[in-house]
Amino acid sequence: MKLIIAAIKPFKLEEVREALTTIGVRGMMVSEIKGFGSQSGHTEIYRGAEYAVNFVPKVKLEIVVAAAMADQVVETIAKTAKTDKIGDGKIFVLDVNQAVRVRTGETNEDAI
């Protein structure tokens, strides 16, 4: 099993969710986060005063899938979340050693 963590632009969330559902992803966790990468934030003017925005709003997706499906999920997220502008996000893939569905006690791939 693999854990795929993706940080994407918030307005791309629904489009990415629909694309993942289409390829058979049955669940995901979504969190609103803030962060920065290459862009290192930016400055804005509010009521005449300039201030630095050091953290940019993002959405973090966490998805656990069978190892055989991981590459397809990564490709789908990358293709769907892409805007060709700085700040499109990052995707990380980690190994998952164990999963348990609390309600039924199912384990590993049966639990996802």
Short mmCIF file of C-alpha atoms in Angstrom, two decimals:
data_model
loop_
_atom_site.label_atom_id
_atom_site.label_comp_id
_atom_site.label_asym_id
_atom_site.label_seq_id
_atom_site.Cartn_x
_atom_site.Cartn_y
_atom_site.Cartn_z
CA MET A 1 0.00 0.00 0.00
CA LYS A 2 1.07 3.57 -0.64
CA LEU A 3 0.18 6.87 1.02
CA ILE A 4 0.00 9.69 -1.49
CA ILE A 5 0.21 13.19 -0.06
CA ALA A 6 -0.51 16.02 -2.47
CA ALA A 7 -0.52 19.77 -1.84
CA ILE A 8 -2.53 21.52 -4.56
CA LYS A 9 -4.21 24.86 -5.25
CA PRO A 10 -7.60 25.04 -3.47
CA PHE A 11 -9.62 25.84 -6.60
CA LYS A 12 -8.42 22.57 -8.19
CA LEU A 13 -9.81 20.35 -5.39
CA GLU A 14 -13.16 19.45 -6.94
CA GLU A 15 -11.66 18.75 -10.36
CA VAL A 16 -8.99 16.50 -8.82
CA ARG A 17 -11.58 14.70 -6.67
CA GLU A 18 -13.73 13.97 -9.72
CA ALA A 19 -10.74 12.68 -11.71
CA LEU A 20 -9.66 10.40 -8.84
CA THR A 21 -13.19 9.05 -8.40
CA THR A 22 -13.26 8.25 -12.12
CA ILE A 23 -10.14 6.06 -11.84
CA GLY A 24 -11.50 4.20 -8.80
CA VAL A 25 -10.19 6.02 -5.73
CA ARG A 26 -12.75 5.33 -3.02
CA GLY A 27 -11.71 7.78 -0.34
CA MET A 28 -9.37 10.55 0.67
CA MET A 29 -8.67 12.96 3.49
CA VAL A 30 -8.59 16.69 2.74
CA SER A 31 -7.09 19.44 4.90
CA GLU A 32 -6.75 23.17 4.35
CA ILE A 33 -3.11 24.11 4.85
CA LYS A 34 -0.73 27.01 4.30
CA GLY A 35 2.80 26.76 3.00
CA PHE A 36 5.42 28.07 0.63
CA GLY A 37 7.88 26.65 -1.83
CA SER A 38 9.69 28.24 -4.75
CA GLN A 39 7.41 31.25 -4.72
CA SER A 40 8.33 32.12 -1.09
CA GLY A 41 5.10 34.05 -0.62
CA HIS A 42 4.33 37.48 -2.04
CA THR A 43 3.32 41.01 -1.04
CA GLU A 44 -0.17 42.49 -1.14
CA ILE A 45 -1.66 45.90 -0.45
CA TYR A 46 -4.58 46.10 1.99
CA ARG A 47 -6.17 49.45 2.81
CA GLY A 48 -3.13 51.25 1.50
CA ALA A 49 -0.59 49.28 3.52
CA GLU A 50 1.75 46.75 1.93
CA TYR A 51 2.29 43.50 3.81
CA ALA A 52 3.99 40.19 3.16
CA VAL A 53 2.01 36.99 2.64
CA ASN A 54 4.61 34.40 3.61
CA PHE A 55 2.30 31.38 3.51
CA VAL A 56 0.07 30.56 0.56
CA PRO A 57 -3.24 28.68 1.04
CA LYS A 58 -3.17 25.10 -0.26
CA VAL A 59 -5.23 21.94 0.08
CA LYS A 60 -3.58 18.74 1.25
CA LEU A 61 -4.92 15.41 -0.01
CA GLU A 62 -4.01 12.16 1.72
CA ILE A 63 -4.91 9.02 -0.17
CA VAL A 64 -4.04 5.39 0.63
CA VAL A 65 -4.18 3.02 -2.34
CA ALA A 66 -2.88 -0.38 -3.36
CA ALA A 67 0.73 -0.13 -4.53
CA ALA A 68 -0.27 -1.14 -8.06
CA MET A 69 -2.55 1.89 -8.33
CA ALA A 70 -0.13 4.51 -6.95
CA ASP A 71 1.44 5.58 -10.25
CA GLN A 72 -1.97 6.10 -11.86
CA VAL A 73 -3.14 8.20 -8.90
CA VAL A 74 0.01 10.36 -9.00
CA GLU A 75 -0.34 10.88 -12.76
CA THR A 76 -4.01 11.80 -12.40
CA ILE A 77 -3.34 14.35 -9.64
CA ALA A 78 -0.39 15.86 -11.50
CA LYS A 79 -2.32 16.17 -14.77
CA THR A 80 -5.52 17.51 -13.20
CA ALA A 81 -3.95 19.95 -10.70
CA LYS A 82 -1.54 21.46 -13.23
CA THR A 83 -2.05 25.12 -14.21
CA ASP A 84 1.46 25.73 -15.59
CA LYS A 85 1.94 28.49 -13.02
CA ILE A 86 4.23 28.61 -10.01
CA GLY A 87 2.69 27.08 -6.89
CA ASP A 88 0.88 24.16 -8.56
CA GLY A 89 1.98 21.96 -5.65
CA LYS A 90 3.88 18.81 -4.77
CA ILE A 91 3.10 15.09 -4.55
CA PHE A 92 4.82 12.67 -2.17
CA VAL A 93 4.48 8.88 -2.10
CA LEU A 94 5.23 6.88 1.06
CA ASP A 95 4.96 3.22 2.01
CA VAL A 96 2.14 2.17 4.35
CA ASN A 97 2.92 -0.82 6.57
CA GLN A 98 -0.53 -1.41 8.01
CA ALA A 99 -4.12 -0.19 7.77
CA VAL A 100 -7.12 -1.13 9.92
CA ARG A 101 -10.78 -0.26 9.34
CA VAL A 102 -11.99 0.54 12.87
CA ARG A 103 -15.63 -0.46 12.33
CA THR A 104 -15.03 -3.95 10.92
CA GLY A 105 -11.49 -4.81 11.92
CA GLU A 106 -10.51 -5.39 8.29
CA THR A 107 -6.81 -4.93 7.68
CA ASN A 108 -4.45 -3.69 5.00
CA GLU A 109 -5.88 -3.58 1.44
CA ASP A 110 -9.29 -4.82 2.67
CA ALA A 111 -9.38 -1.76 4.95
CA ILE A 112 -8.89 0.75 2.16
#
